[in-house]
Amino acid sequence: KPRWKQSVVTYRITEYTTQLSQREVDSTIAKAFQLYSDVIPVDFKQIFSGTADIMILFKGGDHGDFYPFDGPNGVLAHANSPGPEQGGDTHFDDDEKWSLSSHNINLLLVAAHEFGHALGLDHSRDSSALMYPTYRYVSTNAYTLPRDDRLGVQALYG
Ligand SMILES: CC(C)C[C@H](C(=O)NO)C(=O)N[C@@H](CC(=O)O)C(=O)NCc1ccccc1
Ligand SMILES: [Zn+2]
């Protein structure tokens, strides 16, 4: 299974959603990565120019890969598994209503799910797992990786 070999993985947000402030997006994305760096020996560093390991964008419809988004609901986001070039790249469908709350689509939960893929995790059959295929809101106060996801990522990087 592909995984990142380096202990520092860089990311760059090249296109932001207009539904939240850039500061809100930056801090939410950082929090989502922190869920993983809290349990595996990998650090994540945001860069603001050049090419990062994980390139992140918010865009609706066609956004430069072979998987155009589908409007509101349905596919919310997708991420490539680890590797060179497009490896790890993570795209968020900007036709979704992104939020930092329980209303609409919670960005922290989706970003954490996508970064699971970007680290090499597949979907889980455990309905309490973050990597379960379908989105379901759970409180994000003091949120930590559910056990199944933690065991999965520690098996890859521990
Ligand atoms: C076949 C892939 C491209 C489907 C896509 C996905 O799994 N992305 O990682 C996706 O957006 N799935 C939806 C499925 C759905 O709409 O229910 C989803 O909510 N993914 C984000 C998600 C799933 C579970 C927890 C948190 C976020
Ligand atoms: Zn997924």
Short mmCIF file of C-alpha atoms and ligand atoms in Angstrom, two decimals:
data_model
loop_
_atom_site.label_atom_id
_atom_site.label_comp_id
_atom_site.label_asym_id
_atom_site.label_seq_id
_atom_site.Cartn_x
_atom_site.Cartn_y
_atom_site.Cartn_z
CA LYS A 1 0.00 0.00 0.00
CA PRO A 2 1.40 3.40 -0.93
CA ARG A 3 2.49 5.66 1.93
CA TRP A 4 4.58 8.80 2.38
CA LYS A 5 8.21 7.93 3.17
CA GLN A 6 9.26 11.35 4.49
CA SER A 7 8.56 12.54 8.03
CA VAL A 8 7.43 16.00 6.90
CA VAL A 9 4.66 16.18 4.28
CA THR A 10 3.92 19.60 2.77
CA TYR A 11 0.55 20.92 1.65
CA ARG A 12 -0.59 24.01 -0.21
CA ILE A 13 -4.13 25.35 -0.60
CA THR A 14 -4.16 26.82 -4.12
CA GLU A 15 -7.88 27.71 -4.37
CA TYR A 16 -10.11 28.63 -1.41
CA THR A 17 -13.85 28.45 -0.94
CA THR A 18 -15.57 31.83 -0.63
CA GLN A 19 -17.97 30.38 1.96
CA LEU A 20 -15.46 30.63 4.81
CA SER A 21 -12.58 33.02 5.51
CA GLN A 22 -9.10 31.92 4.46
CA ARG A 23 -8.12 32.00 8.12
CA GLU A 24 -11.00 29.60 8.93
CA VAL A 25 -10.01 27.27 6.08
CA ASP A 26 -6.32 27.32 7.04
CA SER A 27 -7.02 26.54 10.69
CA THR A 28 -9.58 23.81 9.88
CA ILE A 29 -7.23 22.13 7.39
CA ALA A 30 -4.39 22.32 9.93
CA LYS A 31 -6.66 20.74 12.59
CA ALA A 32 -7.59 17.92 10.21
CA PHE A 33 -3.91 17.12 9.57
CA GLN A 34 -3.21 17.37 13.33
CA LEU A 35 -5.60 14.46 13.97
CA TYR A 36 -3.04 12.30 12.14
CA SER A 37 0.20 13.92 13.31
CA ASP A 38 -1.09 13.31 16.86
CA VAL A 39 -0.94 9.53 16.27
CA ILE A 40 1.79 8.90 13.66
CA PRO A 41 5.38 10.21 13.29
CA VAL A 42 4.53 12.48 10.38
CA ASP A 43 4.35 16.27 10.46
CA PHE A 44 2.39 18.43 8.03
CA LYS A 45 3.65 21.82 6.88
CA GLN A 46 1.63 24.41 4.96
CA ILE A 47 3.53 26.16 2.16
CA PHE A 48 2.30 29.16 0.19
CA SER A 49 4.12 28.83 -3.15
CA GLY A 50 5.60 26.14 -5.36
CA THR A 51 4.57 22.51 -5.43
CA ALA A 52 3.60 20.75 -2.21
CA ASP A 53 3.21 17.01 -1.67
CA ILE A 54 -0.51 17.53 -1.11
CA MET A 55 -2.06 20.23 -3.32
CA ILE A 56 -5.51 21.26 -2.07
CA LEU A 57 -8.27 23.18 -3.85
CA PHE A 58 -11.96 24.04 -3.58
CA LYS A 59 -13.73 24.08 -6.94
CA GLY A 60 -17.08 23.04 -8.40
CA GLY A 61 -17.60 20.97 -11.55
CA ASP A 62 -14.59 20.45 -13.79
CA HIS A 63 -11.42 21.28 -11.89
CA GLY A 64 -8.56 19.95 -13.98
CA ASP A 65 -8.67 16.19 -13.39
CA PHE A 66 -10.71 13.41 -14.92
CA TYR A 67 -13.25 13.47 -12.09
CA PRO A 68 -15.43 16.61 -12.38
CA PHE A 69 -17.61 17.27 -9.36
CA ASP A 70 -21.38 16.75 -9.44
CA GLY A 71 -23.01 19.85 -7.95
CA PRO A 72 -24.48 19.97 -4.42
CA ASN A 73 -24.43 16.71 -2.39
CA GLY A 74 -23.34 13.39 -3.91
CA VAL A 75 -19.56 13.44 -4.09
CA LEU A 76 -18.31 16.00 -1.56
CA ALA A 77 -14.57 15.69 -2.14
CA HIS A 78 -11.90 13.26 -3.30
CA ALA A 79 -8.21 12.67 -2.64
CA ASN A 80 -5.46 10.67 -4.33
CA SER A 81 -3.43 8.11 -2.39
CA PRO A 82 0.23 8.90 -1.62
CA GLY A 83 2.71 9.25 -4.48
CA PRO A 84 4.49 11.71 -6.80
CA GLU A 85 2.74 14.32 -8.96
CA GLN A 86 -1.01 14.16 -8.26
CA GLY A 87 -0.40 11.76 -5.34
CA GLY A 88 -2.13 13.01 -2.20
CA ASP A 89 -3.85 15.89 -4.01
CA THR A 90 -7.18 16.68 -2.37
CA HIS A 91 -10.14 18.43 -4.01
CA PHE A 92 -13.25 19.78 -2.28
CA ASP A 93 -16.47 20.32 -4.27
CA ASP A 94 -17.21 24.02 -3.86
CA ASP A 95 -20.85 23.46 -4.79
CA GLU A 96 -21.27 22.02 -1.28
CA LYS A 97 -22.28 24.29 1.59
CA TRP A 98 -19.13 24.11 3.75
CA SER A 99 -19.46 24.88 7.45
CA LEU A 100 -17.64 24.70 10.75
CA SER A 101 -20.79 23.52 12.51
CA SER A 102 -23.39 20.74 12.44
CA HIS A 103 -25.36 22.55 9.75
CA ASN A 104 -24.60 21.78 6.09
CA ILE A 105 -21.27 19.98 5.44
CA ASN A 106 -18.68 20.15 8.19
CA LEU A 107 -15.30 20.90 6.63
CA LEU A 108 -13.21 19.42 9.46
CA LEU A 109 -14.87 15.99 9.14
CA VAL A 110 -14.64 15.90 5.34
CA ALA A 111 -11.05 17.15 5.32
CA ALA A 112 -10.07 14.55 7.93
CA HIS A 113 -11.70 11.83 5.82
CA GLU A 114 -9.96 13.01 2.65
CA PHE A 115 -6.56 13.24 4.35
CA GLY A 116 -7.07 9.63 5.42
CA HIS A 117 -7.13 8.78 1.71
CA ALA A 118 -4.20 11.14 1.06
CA LEU A 119 -2.24 9.15 3.66
CA GLY A 120 -3.15 5.79 2.10
CA LEU A 121 -6.33 4.72 3.93
CA ASP A 122 -9.21 3.11 2.04
CA HIS A 123 -12.85 3.21 3.10
CA SER A 124 -13.76 1.27 6.24
CA ARG A 125 -16.73 -1.06 6.85
CA ASP A 126 -16.80 0.09 10.48
CA SER A 127 -19.79 2.46 10.67
CA SER A 128 -18.13 4.42 13.49
CA ALA A 129 -15.00 5.01 11.45
CA LEU A 130 -14.13 8.35 9.88
CA MET A 131 -13.22 6.38 6.74
CA TYR A 132 -16.73 4.95 6.48
CA PRO A 133 -17.87 5.85 2.95
CA THR A 134 -20.75 8.14 3.83
CA TYR A 135 -20.71 11.44 5.69
CA ARG A 136 -22.52 11.65 9.01
CA TYR A 137 -22.06 14.63 11.36
CA VAL A 138 -20.56 13.93 14.78
CA SER A 139 -19.54 16.57 17.31
CA THR A 140 -16.14 18.02 16.43
CA ASN A 141 -15.48 19.40 19.92
CA ALA A 142 -12.23 17.80 21.09
CA TYR A 143 -12.56 15.40 18.14
CA THR A 144 -9.92 12.66 17.87
CA LEU A 145 -9.48 9.91 15.29
CA PRO A 146 -11.89 7.03 15.86
CA ARG A 147 -10.11 3.79 16.88
CA ASP A 148 -10.46 2.02 13.51
CA ASP A 149 -8.89 4.94 11.64
CA ARG A 150 -6.11 5.35 14.21
CA LEU A 151 -5.23 1.64 13.99
CA GLY A 152 -5.33 1.84 10.21
CA VAL A 153 -2.97 4.80 9.92
CA GLN A 154 -0.64 3.46 12.66
CA ALA A 155 -0.42 0.17 10.76
CA LEU A 156 0.83 2.18 7.77
CA TYR A 157 3.09 4.67 9.57
CA GLY A 158 3.51 3.53 13.17
C1 LIG B 1 -16.25 7.53 -4.64
C2 LIG B 1 -15.71 8.72 -3.92
C3 LIG B 1 -15.17 9.75 -4.86
C4 LIG B 1 -16.83 9.32 -3.07
C5 LIG B 1 -16.31 10.46 -2.26
C6 LIG B 1 -15.28 9.99 -1.22
O1 LIG B 1 -15.35 8.97 -0.61
N1 LIG B 1 -14.29 10.84 -1.07
O2 LIG B 1 -13.31 10.53 -0.16
C7 LIG B 1 -17.40 11.17 -1.49
O3 LIG B 1 -17.51 12.38 -1.54
N2 LIG B 1 -18.20 10.38 -0.79
C8 LIG B 1 -19.28 11.01 -0.08
C9 LIG B 1 -20.33 9.96 0.15
C10 LIG B 1 -21.56 10.62 0.57
O4 LIG B 1 -21.85 11.64 -0.05
O5 LIG B 1 -22.16 10.18 1.53
C11 LIG B 1 -18.80 11.58 1.25
O6 LIG B 1 -19.59 12.02 2.04
N3 LIG B 1 -17.48 11.61 1.49
C12 LIG B 1 -16.92 12.41 2.55
C13 LIG B 1 -16.99 11.81 3.91
C14 LIG B 1 -17.38 10.49 4.14
C15 LIG B 1 -17.40 10.00 5.45
C16 LIG B 1 -17.05 10.82 6.52
C17 LIG B 1 -16.69 12.14 6.30
C18 LIG B 1 -16.66 12.63 5.00
ZN ZN B 2 -13.74 8.67 0.81
#
